[in-house]
Coordinates of C-alpha atoms in Angstrom, one line a residue:
Chain A
M155 CA 8.3 -30.4 -102.7
T156 CA 10.9 -31.2 -100.4
L157 CA 11.0 -29.1 -97.2
L158 CA 13.2 -31.0 -94.9
A159 CA 16.2 -33.7 -96.1
F160 CA 18.4 -35.7 -94.3
D161 CA 21.4 -37.3 -95.8
G162 CA 23.6 -39.5 -94.0
V163 CA 23.5 -37.7 -90.8
T164 CA 25.7 -39.0 -87.9
K165 CA 25.9 -37.6 -84.3
H166 CA 28.1 -38.7 -81.2
Y167 CA 27.5 -37.9 -77.8
G168 CA 31.1 -38.4 -76.6
E169 CA 32.2 -41.9 -77.6
E170 CA 28.5 -43.0 -78.1
L171 CA 26.8 -43.1 -81.4
V172 CA 23.5 -41.6 -81.4
L173 CA 22.2 -41.0 -84.8
D174 CA 24.0 -43.6 -87.6
A175 CA 23.7 -42.4 -91.2
V176 CA 20.2 -41.3 -91.1
S177 CA 18.5 -40.2 -94.6
F178 CA 15.2 -39.5 -95.2
E179 CA 12.9 -36.6 -97.1
L180 CA 9.5 -34.8 -96.0
D181 CA 7.7 -32.8 -98.2
R182 CA 5.5 -29.7 -97.4
S183 CA 2.4 -30.2 -95.6
E184 CA 3.2 -34.1 -94.7
V185 CA 3.0 -35.0 -91.3
E186 CA 6.0 -37.5 -90.0
V187 CA 5.9 -39.6 -86.9
I188 CA 8.8 -40.8 -85.5
I189 CA 8.6 -43.8 -83.0
G190 CA 11.7 -46.1 -81.3
P191 CA 12.5 -47.1 -77.9
S192 CA 14.1 -44.6 -75.7
G193 CA 17.6 -43.9 -76.2
S194 CA 17.2 -44.3 -80.0
G195 CA 18.0 -40.9 -80.8
K196 CA 14.9 -39.3 -81.4
S197 CA 15.2 -36.2 -79.8
T198 CA 18.4 -35.6 -80.9
L199 CA 17.2 -35.9 -84.5
L200 CA 14.7 -33.3 -83.9
R201 CA 17.6 -31.5 -82.2
C202 CA 19.7 -31.5 -85.0
V203 CA 16.7 -29.8 -87.5
N204 CA 16.9 -26.4 -85.4
R205 CA 20.7 -26.7 -84.3
L206 CA 20.0 -27.2 -80.9
A207 CA 22.3 -30.1 -81.7
E208 CA 25.1 -30.1 -84.2
V209 CA 25.6 -33.0 -86.5
D210 CA 29.1 -34.6 -87.0
N211 CA 28.7 -35.8 -90.6
G212 CA 26.3 -35.6 -93.1
T213 CA 23.9 -32.8 -94.3
I214 CA 20.5 -31.8 -93.1
R215 CA 18.8 -29.1 -95.8
F216 CA 16.0 -27.0 -94.9
D217 CA 14.2 -25.6 -97.9
G218 CA 17.1 -26.8 -100.2
E219 CA 19.7 -25.0 -98.0
P220 CA 22.1 -27.0 -96.0
I221 CA 21.4 -25.9 -92.4
G222 CA 24.7 -25.2 -91.6
D223 CA 24.7 -22.1 -94.0
T224 CA 22.1 -20.3 -92.6
D225 CA 22.2 -18.4 -89.4
A226 CA 20.9 -20.4 -86.3
D227 CA 18.2 -17.8 -85.1
E228 CA 16.9 -17.2 -88.6
L229 CA 16.7 -21.4 -88.9
R230 CA 14.8 -21.4 -85.5
R231 CA 12.4 -18.6 -86.1
Q232 CA 11.3 -21.1 -89.5
V233 CA 11.3 -24.2 -87.1
G234 CA 9.2 -24.2 -84.5
M235 CA 9.5 -26.7 -81.5
V236 CA 7.0 -28.1 -78.9
F237 CA 8.8 -29.9 -75.7
Q238 CA 7.9 -32.5 -73.7
D239 CA 8.3 -30.4 -70.9
F240 CA 6.5 -27.5 -72.2
N241 CA 9.2 -25.3 -71.1
L242 CA 6.9 -22.2 -71.0
F243 CA 8.8 -19.3 -69.8
A244 CA 7.7 -19.6 -66.1
H245 CA 7.5 -15.9 -65.5
R246 CA 5.2 -15.0 -67.9
T247 CA 1.8 -15.6 -68.6
A248 CA 0.1 -17.3 -71.3
L249 CA -0.2 -14.3 -73.3
G250 CA 3.1 -13.3 -72.5
N251 CA 4.8 -16.6 -73.6
V252 CA 3.9 -16.1 -77.1
T253 CA 4.3 -12.4 -77.2
L254 CA 7.8 -12.8 -76.3
G255 CA 9.0 -14.1 -79.6
L256 CA 6.7 -11.6 -81.5
R257 CA 8.2 -8.6 -79.9
R258 CA 12.0 -9.7 -79.6
V259 CA 12.4 -12.1 -82.8
R260 CA 9.6 -10.8 -85.1
G261 CA 9.9 -7.0 -84.1
F262 CA 6.2 -6.5 -83.4
S263 CA 4.9 -3.3 -81.7
K264 CA 3.3 -4.0 -78.0
E265 CA 0.1 -3.7 -79.5
E266 CA 0.5 -6.0 -82.4
A267 CA 1.9 -9.0 -80.6
R268 CA -0.7 -8.6 -77.9
E269 CA -3.5 -9.0 -80.6
R270 CA -1.5 -11.7 -82.6
A271 CA -0.8 -13.8 -79.5
R272 CA -4.2 -13.4 -78.3
R273 CA -5.4 -15.0 -81.9
E274 CA -3.1 -17.3 -81.8
L275 CA -4.1 -18.7 -78.2
E276 CA -8.0 -18.4 -78.8
Q277 CA -7.2 -20.7 -81.8
V278 CA -5.9 -23.5 -79.4
G279 CA -8.9 -23.1 -77.4
L280 CA -7.1 -20.9 -74.2
G281 CA -9.2 -17.6 -74.9
A282 CA -10.1 -17.5 -71.4
Q283 CA -6.9 -18.5 -69.9
L284 CA -4.5 -15.5 -71.6
D285 CA -3.5 -14.0 -68.0
S286 CA -2.8 -17.2 -66.3
Y287 CA 0.8 -18.1 -65.4
P288 CA 2.2 -21.5 -66.6
A289 CA 1.6 -23.0 -62.9
E290 CA -1.9 -22.1 -62.9
L291 CA -2.5 -24.0 -65.9
S292 CA -3.1 -27.9 -66.7
G293 CA -0.8 -29.7 -68.5
G294 CA -2.7 -30.1 -71.3
Q295 CA -3.3 -26.3 -71.2
K296 CA 0.9 -25.5 -71.1
Q297 CA 1.2 -27.7 -74.0
R298 CA -1.3 -25.7 -76.0
V299 CA 0.4 -22.5 -75.0
G300 CA 3.6 -24.5 -75.8
I301 CA 2.0 -24.6 -79.7
A302 CA 0.5 -21.2 -79.8
R303 CA 4.0 -19.9 -78.8
A304 CA 5.7 -21.8 -81.4
L305 CA 3.1 -21.0 -84.5
A306 CA 3.1 -17.5 -83.7
M307 CA 6.6 -17.3 -85.3
D308 CA 5.1 -18.3 -88.4
P309 CA 7.3 -21.5 -88.6
E310 CA 7.4 -23.5 -91.9
L311 CA 7.9 -26.7 -90.0
L312 CA 6.7 -27.5 -86.4
L313 CA 8.9 -30.2 -84.4
F314 CA 7.0 -32.2 -82.0
D315 CA 9.4 -33.7 -79.0
E316 CA 7.1 -36.2 -77.1
P317 CA 4.6 -33.5 -76.8
T318 CA 1.9 -35.7 -74.6
S319 CA 4.5 -37.4 -72.5
A320 CA 4.4 -35.5 -69.8
L321 CA 0.6 -35.3 -69.9
D322 CA -2.1 -36.9 -67.9
P323 CA -3.8 -39.7 -69.9
E324 CA -7.2 -37.9 -69.9
L325 CA -5.4 -34.5 -70.8
I326 CA -3.5 -35.7 -74.1
G327 CA -7.1 -35.5 -76.2
E328 CA -6.8 -32.1 -76.2
V329 CA -3.1 -31.3 -77.4
L330 CA -3.6 -34.2 -80.0
A331 CA -6.7 -32.5 -81.6
V332 CA -4.9 -28.9 -81.7
M333 CA -1.8 -31.2 -83.8
R334 CA -4.7 -32.9 -85.9
E335 CA -6.0 -29.3 -86.7
L336 CA -2.8 -28.2 -87.5
A337 CA -2.0 -30.9 -90.1
D338 CA -5.4 -30.7 -91.7
D339 CA -4.7 -27.1 -91.9
G340 CA -1.3 -27.8 -94.2
M341 CA 1.3 -27.4 -91.6
T342 CA 4.5 -29.7 -92.3
M343 CA 5.0 -31.4 -88.7
L344 CA 8.0 -33.7 -87.6
C345 CA 6.7 -35.7 -84.1
V346 CA 8.1 -38.0 -81.9
T347 CA 5.4 -39.4 -80.0
H348 CA 4.4 -42.8 -78.8
E349 CA 0.6 -42.1 -79.6
L350 CA -0.1 -44.8 -82.5
G351 CA -3.4 -43.6 -82.9
F352 CA -2.5 -40.5 -84.0
A353 CA 0.3 -41.8 -86.0
R354 CA -2.0 -44.1 -87.8
S355 CA -4.9 -41.8 -88.3
V356 CA -2.7 -38.6 -89.2
A357 CA 0.5 -39.1 -90.0
D358 CA 1.5 -39.4 -93.8
R359 CA 4.9 -41.2 -92.9
L360 CA 5.9 -43.2 -90.1
T361 CA 9.8 -43.8 -89.3
F362 CA 10.9 -46.6 -86.8
L363 CA 14.1 -45.5 -85.3
E364 CA 16.4 -48.0 -83.2
A365 CA 20.0 -47.4 -82.1
G366 CA 20.6 -44.0 -84.2
A367 CA 19.2 -45.7 -87.4
I368 CA 16.2 -45.7 -89.4
V369 CA 14.9 -49.5 -89.2
E370 CA 11.9 -48.9 -91.5
R371 CA 10.2 -46.2 -92.9
G372 CA 6.7 -45.7 -94.7
D373 CA 3.3 -45.5 -94.7
P374 CA 1.7 -45.9 -91.3
E375 CA -0.9 -48.2 -92.4
R376 CA 1.5 -50.3 -94.2
L377 CA 3.9 -50.5 -91.2
F378 CA 1.3 -51.4 -88.8
T379 CA -0.4 -54.3 -91.0
D380 CA 2.7 -55.5 -92.8
P381 CA 6.1 -54.5 -91.3
R382 CA 9.1 -55.5 -93.5
S383 CA 11.4 -55.7 -90.4
D384 CA 10.7 -58.1 -87.6
R385 CA 12.1 -55.5 -85.0
T386 CA 9.2 -53.1 -86.0
A387 CA 6.5 -55.9 -85.9
E388 CA 8.2 -56.7 -82.3
Y389 CA 8.1 -52.9 -81.6
L390 CA 4.7 -52.2 -82.6
S391 CA 3.1 -54.9 -81.0
R392 CA 4.6 -54.2 -77.8
L393 CA 3.3 -50.7 -77.9
T394 CA -0.1 -51.7 -79.1
G395 CA -0.4 -54.1 -76.4
E396 CA -1.0 -57.4 -78.8
Y397 CA 1.5 -59.7 -77.6
Chain B
M221 CA 12.5 -30.3 -65.1
S222 CA 10.4 -26.8 -63.7
K223 CA 10.4 -26.0 -60.3
V224 CA 6.5 -25.6 -60.7
P225 CA 4.8 -28.8 -58.8
E226 CA 2.6 -30.7 -61.2
S227 CA -0.8 -30.5 -59.9
G228 CA -1.9 -27.7 -62.2
T229 CA -3.9 -26.2 -58.7
S230 CA -1.2 -24.5 -57.2
A231 CA -1.8 -21.1 -57.0
G232 CA 1.5 -20.3 -55.7
R233 CA 2.5 -17.9 -53.1
A234 CA 0.3 -15.0 -54.1
G235 CA -2.4 -16.6 -52.2
T236 CA -0.8 -16.5 -49.1
S237 CA 0.9 -13.1 -48.9
A238 CA 0.3 -10.8 -45.9
V239 CA -1.1 -8.2 -48.3
G240 CA -4.7 -7.3 -47.3
E241 CA -4.6 -9.0 -44.0
L242 CA -4.7 -6.7 -40.9
P243 CA -1.3 -6.0 -39.5
T244 CA -0.8 -7.5 -35.6
A245 CA 0.3 -5.7 -32.8
R246 CA 3.6 -6.1 -33.3
Q247 CA 3.7 -5.3 -36.8
A248 CA 2.0 -2.0 -36.2
L249 CA 4.4 -1.2 -33.1
L250 CA 7.6 -1.6 -35.7
A251 CA 5.7 0.5 -38.3
G252 CA 5.1 3.1 -35.8
L253 CA 8.6 3.2 -35.1
G254 CA 9.8 2.9 -38.5
V255 CA 7.7 6.0 -39.3
L256 CA 8.7 8.0 -36.4
F257 CA 12.6 7.3 -37.3
W258 CA 12.5 7.8 -40.8
G259 CA 10.4 11.0 -40.2
W260 CA 12.4 12.3 -37.7
L261 CA 15.7 11.8 -40.5
I262 CA 13.7 13.3 -43.1
V263 CA 12.9 16.2 -41.5
R264 CA 16.5 16.7 -39.6
W265 CA 18.2 16.4 -43.0
S266 CA 15.8 19.1 -44.6
Y267 CA 15.9 21.3 -41.9
D268 CA 19.4 21.3 -41.7
R269 CA 19.7 22.0 -45.4
L270 CA 16.5 24.5 -45.9
V271 CA 16.4 26.2 -42.5
A272 CA 20.0 26.3 -41.2
P273 CA 22.6 25.4 -43.6
S274 CA 24.9 27.5 -42.0
V275 CA 25.0 25.8 -38.7
N276 CA 28.2 23.6 -38.4
V277 CA 26.9 20.1 -37.4
T278 CA 28.8 19.8 -33.9
D279 CA 26.6 23.0 -33.0
R280 CA 23.0 22.3 -34.2
E281 CA 20.5 21.9 -31.8
P282 CA 18.2 18.6 -31.2
F283 CA 14.5 18.6 -32.0
V284 CA 13.8 17.7 -28.6
P285 CA 16.0 18.8 -25.5
A286 CA 18.3 16.5 -23.4
G287 CA 17.7 18.3 -20.2
P288 CA 14.7 16.2 -18.7
L289 CA 16.3 12.6 -19.6
E290 CA 19.5 13.7 -17.8
G291 CA 17.1 14.8 -14.8
V292 CA 15.4 11.4 -14.5
A293 CA 19.2 9.9 -15.1
D294 CA 20.5 12.1 -12.1
A295 CA 17.1 11.6 -9.9
L296 CA 17.8 7.8 -10.4
S297 CA 21.5 7.8 -9.6
T298 CA 21.0 9.1 -6.6
V299 CA 18.2 6.8 -5.3
A300 CA 20.3 3.9 -6.5
T301 CA 23.4 5.4 -4.6
D302 CA 21.4 5.4 -1.3
L303 CA 20.4 2.2 -1.7
G304 CA 23.8 0.9 -2.0
A305 CA 24.1 -2.7 -3.1
L306 CA 20.3 -3.0 -3.7
G307 CA 20.2 -0.1 -5.8
T308 CA 22.3 -1.8 -8.9
P309 CA 19.2 -2.5 -11.1
I310 CA 18.3 1.2 -10.7
G311 CA 22.1 2.2 -11.4
W312 CA 21.6 0.3 -14.9
L313 CA 18.2 2.4 -15.4
A314 CA 20.0 5.5 -14.7
W315 CA 22.7 4.5 -17.2
A316 CA 19.9 4.1 -19.9
F317 CA 18.5 7.0 -19.1
E318 CA 22.1 9.0 -19.5
T319 CA 22.6 7.2 -22.5
A320 CA 19.6 8.2 -24.2
A321 CA 20.3 11.9 -23.1
L322 CA 23.9 11.6 -24.8
G323 CA 22.4 10.3 -27.8
V324 CA 19.6 13.4 -28.2
R325 CA 22.3 15.7 -27.5
N326 CA 24.0 14.3 -30.3
L327 CA 20.8 13.6 -32.9
P328 CA 22.1 16.4 -35.2
A329 CA 25.2 14.9 -35.7
L330 CA 24.4 11.5 -35.9
A331 CA 21.8 12.2 -38.4
E332 CA 24.0 14.1 -40.4
G333 CA 26.0 10.9 -40.6
A334 CA 23.5 8.5 -41.0
L335 CA 22.9 10.3 -44.1
I336 CA 26.0 9.2 -45.6
T337 CA 25.4 5.7 -44.5
V338 CA 22.5 5.5 -46.1
Q339 CA 23.9 7.2 -49.3
L340 CA 27.1 5.0 -49.1
T341 CA 25.1 1.7 -48.9
V342 CA 22.3 2.6 -51.4
V343 CA 24.5 3.4 -54.1
S344 CA 26.9 0.9 -54.1
I345 CA 25.0 -1.8 -53.5
L346 CA 23.0 -0.4 -56.7
C347 CA 26.5 -0.1 -58.6
G348 CA 27.3 -3.0 -57.6
L349 CA 24.1 -5.0 -58.7
V350 CA 25.0 -3.2 -62.3
I351 CA 28.5 -5.0 -62.2
A352 CA 27.1 -8.1 -60.6
V353 CA 24.6 -9.2 -63.2
P354 CA 26.8 -9.4 -66.0
L355 CA 29.6 -11.2 -63.9
A356 CA 27.2 -13.7 -62.7
V357 CA 26.0 -14.4 -66.3
A358 CA 29.7 -14.7 -67.2
R359 CA 30.1 -17.2 -64.5
V360 CA 27.4 -19.3 -65.8
Y361 CA 27.3 -18.9 -69.4
G362 CA 30.5 -17.5 -70.6
G363 CA 33.0 -18.7 -72.7
P364 CA 36.5 -20.1 -71.0
V365 CA 37.9 -16.7 -70.9
T366 CA 35.2 -14.9 -69.4
R367 CA 34.4 -17.3 -67.0
W368 CA 37.9 -17.2 -65.6
T369 CA 38.3 -13.7 -65.5
A370 CA 35.1 -13.0 -63.7
L371 CA 35.7 -16.1 -61.4
A372 CA 39.5 -14.7 -60.6
Y373 CA 37.8 -11.1 -59.9
T374 CA 35.4 -13.1 -57.6
E375 CA 37.8 -14.7 -55.8
L376 CA 40.2 -11.8 -55.3
I377 CA 37.2 -9.5 -53.9
R378 CA 36.1 -11.9 -51.7
G379 CA 39.2 -13.2 -50.7
T380 CA 40.8 -10.1 -49.3
P381 CA 39.7 -8.0 -46.5
L382 CA 37.2 -5.0 -47.1
L383 CA 39.0 -2.8 -45.0
A384 CA 42.3 -3.3 -47.2
Q385 CA 40.6 -2.7 -50.3
L386 CA 39.6 0.6 -49.1
F387 CA 43.3 1.6 -47.9
V388 CA 44.2 0.3 -51.4
L389 CA 41.8 2.7 -53.2
W390 CA 42.4 5.3 -50.6
F391 CA 46.3 5.1 -49.3
G392 CA 48.0 2.9 -51.9
L393 CA 46.3 4.4 -55.1
S394 CA 45.5 7.8 -53.5
L395 CA 42.3 7.9 -55.3
G396 CA 41.5 11.2 -53.2
P397 CA 42.9 13.8 -55.3
P398 CA 41.8 13.0 -58.7
V399 CA 38.4 11.9 -57.7
R400 CA 38.5 15.4 -56.0
G401 CA 38.8 17.3 -59.2
L402 CA 35.6 15.5 -60.7
P403 CA 33.0 18.2 -61.8
G404 CA 30.4 18.0 -58.8
V405 CA 32.3 16.0 -56.3
G406 CA 32.0 18.3 -53.1
G407 CA 29.4 20.1 -54.7
P408 CA 26.2 18.5 -55.6
L409 CA 27.9 14.6 -55.7
P410 CA 29.1 14.1 -52.2
S411 CA 32.8 14.5 -51.0
A412 CA 35.9 12.8 -52.5
A413 CA 36.2 10.2 -49.6
V414 CA 32.5 9.2 -49.9
V415 CA 33.0 8.4 -53.4
V416 CA 36.2 6.4 -53.3
A417 CA 34.3 4.7 -50.3
M418 CA 31.5 4.4 -52.9
I419 CA 33.9 2.8 -55.4
G420 CA 35.3 0.3 -53.1
F421 CA 31.6 -0.8 -51.7
T422 CA 30.5 -1.0 -55.2
I423 CA 33.7 -3.4 -56.2
N424 CA 33.3 -5.3 -53.1
S425 CA 29.6 -5.9 -53.3
S426 CA 29.6 -6.8 -56.8
A427 CA 31.6 -9.8 -55.9
Y428 CA 29.4 -11.0 -53.2
Q429 CA 26.3 -10.1 -55.2
S430 CA 27.1 -11.8 -58.2
E431 CA 27.4 -15.2 -56.3
Y432 CA 24.0 -14.9 -55.1
I433 CA 22.9 -14.0 -58.7
R434 CA 25.1 -16.9 -59.9
S435 CA 23.5 -19.4 -57.7
A436 CA 20.2 -18.0 -59.0
L437 CA 21.3 -18.3 -62.2
T438 CA 22.0 -22.1 -61.9
G439 CA 18.5 -22.7 -60.2
V440 CA 16.6 -21.6 -63.4
D441 CA 15.9 -24.6 -65.1
A442 CA 17.9 -25.4 -68.7
G443 CA 14.9 -25.8 -70.8
Q444 CA 13.9 -22.3 -70.3
L445 CA 16.8 -21.1 -72.2
T446 CA 16.7 -23.9 -74.8
A447 CA 12.8 -22.8 -74.9
A448 CA 14.2 -19.0 -75.8
R449 CA 16.7 -20.4 -78.4
A450 CA 13.8 -22.4 -80.2
I451 CA 12.0 -19.4 -80.8
G452 CA 14.8 -17.6 -82.4
L453 CA 16.1 -15.4 -79.4
G454 CA 20.0 -15.1 -79.6
K455 CA 21.6 -16.5 -76.6
L456 CA 21.9 -13.3 -74.8
A457 CA 18.5 -12.0 -75.5
G458 CA 17.1 -15.4 -74.1
I459 CA 19.3 -14.9 -70.7
R460 CA 18.0 -11.4 -70.8
H461 CA 14.5 -12.1 -71.3
V462 CA 14.0 -15.4 -70.0
V463 CA 16.5 -16.1 -67.6
L464 CA 17.4 -13.4 -65.2
P465 CA 13.5 -12.0 -64.8
Q466 CA 13.2 -15.4 -63.1
A467 CA 17.1 -15.4 -61.4
L468 CA 17.1 -12.2 -60.1
R469 CA 13.6 -13.3 -58.4
F470 CA 15.4 -16.4 -56.9
A471 CA 18.1 -14.3 -55.8
I472 CA 16.1 -11.6 -53.9
P473 CA 16.5 -13.4 -50.3
G474 CA 20.1 -13.7 -50.6
W475 CA 20.7 -10.3 -52.1
T476 CA 18.4 -8.5 -49.2
N477 CA 20.9 -10.5 -47.1
E478 CA 24.1 -8.6 -49.1
F479 CA 22.6 -5.4 -48.6
I480 CA 21.9 -5.7 -44.9
Y481 CA 25.9 -6.9 -44.7
L482 CA 26.5 -3.8 -46.5
I483 CA 24.6 -1.7 -43.6
K484 CA 27.2 -2.6 -41.1
Y485 CA 30.4 -2.9 -43.4
S486 CA 29.9 0.7 -44.7
S487 CA 31.1 1.7 -41.1
L488 CA 34.6 0.6 -42.4
A489 CA 34.7 4.0 -44.7
A490 CA 35.3 5.7 -41.5
F491 CA 39.0 4.6 -41.4
I492 CA 39.2 6.8 -44.7
T493 CA 38.0 9.7 -43.3
V494 CA 34.4 9.4 -44.3
P495 CA 32.1 11.2 -41.6
E496 CA 29.3 8.8 -41.6
L497 CA 27.4 7.5 -38.5
F498 CA 30.4 5.2 -37.2
R499 CA 32.6 7.9 -37.6
R500 CA 30.4 10.5 -35.8
A501 CA 29.9 8.0 -33.1
R502 CA 33.7 7.8 -32.6
D503 CA 34.4 11.6 -32.6
I504 CA 31.7 12.0 -29.9
G505 CA 33.0 9.4 -27.9
A506 CA 36.3 10.8 -28.3
D507 CA 35.0 14.3 -27.1
T508 CA 33.2 12.7 -24.2
F509 CA 35.1 9.5 -23.2
R510 CA 31.7 7.5 -23.6
F511 CA 32.6 5.0 -26.5
T512 CA 30.3 2.5 -25.0
D513 CA 27.5 4.7 -24.7
I514 CA 27.5 6.3 -28.0
Y515 CA 28.2 3.2 -30.0
A516 CA 24.9 1.9 -28.2
V517 CA 23.2 4.6 -29.6
I518 CA 24.3 4.2 -33.0
A519 CA 23.3 0.6 -32.7
V520 CA 20.0 1.6 -32.7
F521 CA 20.7 3.6 -36.0
Y522 CA 21.9 0.3 -37.5
L523 CA 19.4 -1.8 -36.3
A524 CA 16.5 0.2 -37.5
F525 CA 18.3 0.3 -41.0
V526 CA 18.5 -3.4 -41.0
L527 CA 15.1 -3.9 -40.0
T528 CA 13.6 -1.4 -42.5
T529 CA 15.4 -3.1 -45.2
A530 CA 14.5 -6.3 -44.5
A531 CA 10.9 -5.4 -44.5
A532 CA 10.9 -3.3 -47.7
M533 CA 12.8 -6.2 -49.5
R534 CA 10.0 -8.6 -48.0
H535 CA 7.6 -6.4 -49.5
F536 CA 9.3 -5.8 -52.7
E537 CA 9.7 -9.8 -53.0
D538 CA 5.9 -10.2 -52.5
R539 CA 5.1 -7.6 -55.1
T540 CA 7.4 -9.3 -57.7
A541 CA 6.0 -13.0 -57.0
I542 CA 4.9 -14.7 -60.0
P543 CA 2.6 -17.9 -59.0
G544 CA 4.3 -21.2 -58.9
L545 CA 7.8 -19.4 -59.4
N546 CA 9.8 -19.6 -56.0

């Protein structure tokens, strides 16, 4: 069952080509990890999925429908996003960050929203931080709030834009653990990350993106052990430190 | 990136606020003077409305007699004259007492003017805020047409003298008669001139307030609105529920500045016949030929209004403060 399909997607920022005829399909309950050097178009690719960026050419289908045909707000309700810089609502508590979408997008009552938000935050291990403001949380806690906020919308697909890149190394584990749990529960996930351990053990697909184009895509284990492209081999060995 | 330091330990400003600490002697003195001033004003306003509503403003008696102050002033000035050149400092002291006596004699009329000054300022700043918020949002998030319309309004209002704007409304457009015809004007609502002044101050302050809010809006990290949109909130809903609650907090210090300006600018209403504090003082000056003295008296009123506003807004800022957000 294909949930997300890119077909010849091209995107420019001004003169610069950031996505170059990208095509791939992602099935329901699959986890895909995208890696690639900075500036290779990974973030832009994610942003095209929930229409934070619009494509120039080609089609993106979500659940069979071209995303250009659906209302952007409705699409975004079904496609959650987790940000590198967390982007937690700075004026709201952890609980308030999760209730906002429940109240204003999904139309929950105040009580329903609080109850649901409490459950989501407990799920990511933040039952004791409900009333903390973002500035009072550690990076790992912030990112888990970010995940709970996205999950509360009951998304079909979750986009992760370098969710651990802004974290202290010792805090990365708690975020990856939550992501691993989500994958085990059957959430469809499209993740831009440099966490190769996560890619290798959790992802169903690994894509190497460079200069806006897919260089190689396939089973993570195969890309690590038997890459077809020299560029993939070079990049992966550099990331893993095996020069 | 957010303005929050990345330490995770920053407790923000909540821990450093003065709430819960004992007030210093200076704070206690100012608070005492404030209670005295506002207590008197409120009693005066209530008394004149409930107990003696029919008495003409200029015929009202002050609560405390001016006689003793005049007595002291006379005695001091006699001493000063006897001492000749050496008596000059004592002469100044005599002037202070004379001025205080003049003030006390006219306190009922000044209280009446102060009431209009307070009404003008509070109503105009709040109505101005209601206009300023959408104006600022249009400037920052609007399309070309709304952006340029908002910009043109702001620059036109900020680029022309406030007094000229009041004259345009009062003399140019002759808003007095039509406003007088509105239900309630002059009855439960203030008189036509006051309402026109409020319209003028609202328009004027909305332009200035929108500039403070605009700059606060641009201070909110762009990722905030992106995150709001990413959970399916529309642009306006995201601005309303995520960006504005932060921006309006950032705007409080600048906004307080505008509030304080407006307290003093409200004196320009005197020139379109509004009997507010400055005009009352001018009339008293015309009757007594003691303009400087009576202006010195109302300077104390304005100072009290400004200090009260600044203190109240500082308190409000502390009350609405959020850890890590400032």
